[in-house]
Coordinates of N, CA and C in Angstrom, one line a residue:
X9 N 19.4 20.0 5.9 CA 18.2 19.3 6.5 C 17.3 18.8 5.5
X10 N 16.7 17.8 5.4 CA 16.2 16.5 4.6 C 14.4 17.5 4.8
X11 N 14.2 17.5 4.0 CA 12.3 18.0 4.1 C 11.5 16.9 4.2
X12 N 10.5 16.8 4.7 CA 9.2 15.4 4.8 C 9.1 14.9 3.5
X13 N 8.7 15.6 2.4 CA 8.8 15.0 1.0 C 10.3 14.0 0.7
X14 N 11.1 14.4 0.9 CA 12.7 14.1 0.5 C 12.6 12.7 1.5
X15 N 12.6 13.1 2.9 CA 12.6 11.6 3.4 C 11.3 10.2 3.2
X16 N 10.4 11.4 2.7 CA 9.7 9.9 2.4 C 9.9 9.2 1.2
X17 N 10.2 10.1 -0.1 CA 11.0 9.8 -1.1 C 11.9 8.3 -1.0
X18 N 12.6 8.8 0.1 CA 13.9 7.5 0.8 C 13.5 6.0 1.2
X19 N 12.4 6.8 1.9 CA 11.3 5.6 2.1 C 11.0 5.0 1.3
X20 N 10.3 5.4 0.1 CA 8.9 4.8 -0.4 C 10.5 3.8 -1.1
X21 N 11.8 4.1 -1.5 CA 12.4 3.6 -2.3 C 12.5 2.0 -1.9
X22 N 12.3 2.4 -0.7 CA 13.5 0.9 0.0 C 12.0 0.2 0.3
X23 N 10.7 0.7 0.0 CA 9.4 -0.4 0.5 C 9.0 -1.1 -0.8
X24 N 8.1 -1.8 -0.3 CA 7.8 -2.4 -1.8 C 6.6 -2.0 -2.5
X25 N 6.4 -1.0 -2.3 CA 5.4 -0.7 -3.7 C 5.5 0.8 -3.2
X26 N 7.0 1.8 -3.8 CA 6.6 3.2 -3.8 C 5.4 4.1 -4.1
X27 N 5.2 3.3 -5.3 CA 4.2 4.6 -5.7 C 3.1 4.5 -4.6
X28 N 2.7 3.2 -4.3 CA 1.1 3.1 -3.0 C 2.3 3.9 -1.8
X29 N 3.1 3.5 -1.3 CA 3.8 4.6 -0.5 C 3.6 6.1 -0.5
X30 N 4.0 6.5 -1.8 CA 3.7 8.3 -2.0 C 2.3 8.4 -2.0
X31 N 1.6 7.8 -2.7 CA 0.1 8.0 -2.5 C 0.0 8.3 -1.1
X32 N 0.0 7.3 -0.2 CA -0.6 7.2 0.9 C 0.2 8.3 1.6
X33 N 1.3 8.9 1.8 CA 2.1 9.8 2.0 C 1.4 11.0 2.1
X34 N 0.6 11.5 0.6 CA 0.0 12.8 0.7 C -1.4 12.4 1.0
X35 N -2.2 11.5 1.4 CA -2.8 11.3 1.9 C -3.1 11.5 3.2
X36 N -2.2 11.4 4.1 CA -1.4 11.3 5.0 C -1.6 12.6 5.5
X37 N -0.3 13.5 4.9 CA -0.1 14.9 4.9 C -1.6 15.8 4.9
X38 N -2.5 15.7 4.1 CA -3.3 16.6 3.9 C -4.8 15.8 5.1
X39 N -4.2 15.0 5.8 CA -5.2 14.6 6.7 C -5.6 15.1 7.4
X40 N -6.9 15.7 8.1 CA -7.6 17.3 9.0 C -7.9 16.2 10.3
X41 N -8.1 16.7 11.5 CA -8.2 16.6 13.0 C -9.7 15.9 13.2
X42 N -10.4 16.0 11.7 CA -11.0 15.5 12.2 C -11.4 13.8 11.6
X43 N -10.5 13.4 10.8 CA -10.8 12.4 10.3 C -10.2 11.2 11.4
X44 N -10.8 10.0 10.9 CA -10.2 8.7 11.9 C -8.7 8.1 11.3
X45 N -8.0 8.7 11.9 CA -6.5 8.5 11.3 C -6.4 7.0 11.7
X46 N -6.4 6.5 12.7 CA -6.5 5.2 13.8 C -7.2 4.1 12.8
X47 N -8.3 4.4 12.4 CA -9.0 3.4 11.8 C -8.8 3.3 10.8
X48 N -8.6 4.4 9.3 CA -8.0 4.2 8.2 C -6.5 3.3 7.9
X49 N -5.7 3.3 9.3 CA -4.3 2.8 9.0 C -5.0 1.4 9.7
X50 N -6.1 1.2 10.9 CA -5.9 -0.5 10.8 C -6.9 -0.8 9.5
X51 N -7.3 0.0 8.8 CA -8.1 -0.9 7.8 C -7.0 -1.2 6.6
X52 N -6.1 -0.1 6.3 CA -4.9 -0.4 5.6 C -4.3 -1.9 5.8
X53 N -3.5 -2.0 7.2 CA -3.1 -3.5 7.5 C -4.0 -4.4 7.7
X54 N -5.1 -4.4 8.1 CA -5.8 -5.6 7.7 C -6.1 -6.2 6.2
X55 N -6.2 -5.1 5.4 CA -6.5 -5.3 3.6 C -4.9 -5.8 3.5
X56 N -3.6 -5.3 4.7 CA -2.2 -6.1 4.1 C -1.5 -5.2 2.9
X57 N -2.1 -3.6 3.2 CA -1.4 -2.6 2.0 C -0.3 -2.1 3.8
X58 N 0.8 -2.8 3.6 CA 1.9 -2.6 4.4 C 2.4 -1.1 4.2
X59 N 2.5 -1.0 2.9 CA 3.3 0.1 2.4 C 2.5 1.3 2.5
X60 N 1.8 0.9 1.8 CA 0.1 2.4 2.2 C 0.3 2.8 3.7
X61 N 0.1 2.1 4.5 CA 0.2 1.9 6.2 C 1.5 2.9 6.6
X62 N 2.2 2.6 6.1 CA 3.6 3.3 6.4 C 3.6 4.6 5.8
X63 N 3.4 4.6 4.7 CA 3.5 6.0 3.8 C 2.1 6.7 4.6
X64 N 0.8 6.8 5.0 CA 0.0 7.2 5.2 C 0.9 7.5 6.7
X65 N 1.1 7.0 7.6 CA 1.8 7.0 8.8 C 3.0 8.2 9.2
X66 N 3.4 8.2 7.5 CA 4.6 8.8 7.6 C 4.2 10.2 7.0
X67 N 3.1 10.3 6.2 CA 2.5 11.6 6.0 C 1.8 12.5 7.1
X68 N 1.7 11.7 8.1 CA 0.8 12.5 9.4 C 1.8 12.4 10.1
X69 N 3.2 11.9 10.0 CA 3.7 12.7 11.0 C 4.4 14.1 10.5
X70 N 5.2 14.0 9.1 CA 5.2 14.9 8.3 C 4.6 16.2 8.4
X71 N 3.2 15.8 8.9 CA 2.6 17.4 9.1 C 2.2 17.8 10.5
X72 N 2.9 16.8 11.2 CA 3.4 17.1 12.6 C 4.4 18.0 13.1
X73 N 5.4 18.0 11.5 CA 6.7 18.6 11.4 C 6.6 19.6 11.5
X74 N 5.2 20.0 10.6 CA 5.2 22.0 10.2 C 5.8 23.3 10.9
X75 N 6.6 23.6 11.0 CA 6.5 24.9 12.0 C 5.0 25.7 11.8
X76 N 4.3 26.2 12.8 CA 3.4 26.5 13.1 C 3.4 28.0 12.3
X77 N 2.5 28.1 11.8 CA 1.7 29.3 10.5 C 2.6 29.1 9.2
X78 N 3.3 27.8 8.9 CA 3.5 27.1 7.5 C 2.4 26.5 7.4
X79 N 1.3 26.5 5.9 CA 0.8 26.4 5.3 C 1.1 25.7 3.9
X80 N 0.3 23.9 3.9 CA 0.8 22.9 2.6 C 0.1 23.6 1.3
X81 N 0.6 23.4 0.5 CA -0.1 23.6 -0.7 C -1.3 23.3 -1.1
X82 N -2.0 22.6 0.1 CA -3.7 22.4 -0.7 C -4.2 22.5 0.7
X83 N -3.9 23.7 1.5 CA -4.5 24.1 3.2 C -5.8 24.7 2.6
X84 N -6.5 24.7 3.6 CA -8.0 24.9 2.9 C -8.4 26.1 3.4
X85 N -7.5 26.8 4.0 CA -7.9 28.0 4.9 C -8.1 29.4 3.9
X86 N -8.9 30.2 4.1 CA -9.2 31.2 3.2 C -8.2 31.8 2.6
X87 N -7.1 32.6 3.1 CA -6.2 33.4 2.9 C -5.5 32.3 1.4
X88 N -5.3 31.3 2.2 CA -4.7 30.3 0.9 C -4.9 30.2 0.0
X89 N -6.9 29.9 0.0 CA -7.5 29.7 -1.1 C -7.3 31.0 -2.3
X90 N -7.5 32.2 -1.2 CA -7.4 33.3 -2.2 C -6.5 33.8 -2.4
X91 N -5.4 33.4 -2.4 CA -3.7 33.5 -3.3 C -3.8 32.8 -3.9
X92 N -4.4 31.2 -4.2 CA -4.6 30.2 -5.0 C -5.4 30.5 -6.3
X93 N -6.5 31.3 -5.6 CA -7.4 32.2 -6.7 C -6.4 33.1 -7.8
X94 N -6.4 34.1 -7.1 CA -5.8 34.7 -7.3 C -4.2 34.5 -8.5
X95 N -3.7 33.6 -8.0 CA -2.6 33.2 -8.9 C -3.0 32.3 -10.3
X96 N -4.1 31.6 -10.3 CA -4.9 31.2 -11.3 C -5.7 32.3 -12.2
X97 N -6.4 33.3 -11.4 CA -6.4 34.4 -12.4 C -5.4 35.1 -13.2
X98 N -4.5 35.2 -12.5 CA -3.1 35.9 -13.2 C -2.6 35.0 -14.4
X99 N -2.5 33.8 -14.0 CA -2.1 32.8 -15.5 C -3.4 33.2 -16.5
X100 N -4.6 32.9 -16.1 CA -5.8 32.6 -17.2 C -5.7 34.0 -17.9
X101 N -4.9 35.4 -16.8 CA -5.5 36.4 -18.0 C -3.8 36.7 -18.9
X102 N -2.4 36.2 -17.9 CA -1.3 36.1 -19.4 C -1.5 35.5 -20.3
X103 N -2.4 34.1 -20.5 CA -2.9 32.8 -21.5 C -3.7 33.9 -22.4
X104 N -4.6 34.9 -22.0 CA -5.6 35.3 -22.8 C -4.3 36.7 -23.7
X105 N -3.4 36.9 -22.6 CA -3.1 38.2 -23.6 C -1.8 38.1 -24.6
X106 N -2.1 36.5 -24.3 CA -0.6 35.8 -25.3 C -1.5 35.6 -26.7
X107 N -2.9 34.9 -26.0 CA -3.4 34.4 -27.6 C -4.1 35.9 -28.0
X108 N -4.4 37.4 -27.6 CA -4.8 38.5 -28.4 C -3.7 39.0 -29.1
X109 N -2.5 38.9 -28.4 CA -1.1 39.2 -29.4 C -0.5 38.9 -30.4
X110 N -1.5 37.4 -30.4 CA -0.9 36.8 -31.3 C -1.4 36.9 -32.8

């Protein structure tokens, strides 16, 4: 089974301008309930970024896909944040006990 990343990947290949594709992709993806999804994609095709339009399009549905209590990598909910914390502290204090060893 193909993941949201992987198929958009497929996508952005065959449109014409990938990279504004993946952009708009996790754009897309990390979009919240409360923003104007509707109006950001017609201001996209009126400015004529086709590909943005699609990739942004294809990022919200993407996180349509989630099974429910999967959490993306930049979810903003506390618990995440503070594993996020947390795993950043763990690096900053191996970095510190690499350079006292040394």
């Amino acid at each position: 089974m193909s993941t949201p990343i992987d198929i958009a990947e497929r996508r952005a290949a065959a449109s014409s301008d990938p990279n504004l594709f993946l952009a708009a992709f996790h754009l897309g993806a990390q979009a919240t309930a409360s923003e104007d999804t509707d109006g950001y994609v017609r201001a996209l095709i009126g400015q004529g970024d086709h590909a943005a339009a699609a990739g942004y399009l294809e990022g919200l549905a993407s996180r349509r896909q989630l099974p429910p209590g999967v959490h993306t990598s930049l979810c903003g909910c506390v618990p995440c944040r503070v594993r996020r914390d947390e795993r950043a502290y763990a690096k900053w204090q191996k970095a510190c006990r690499k350079q006292v060893a040394a």
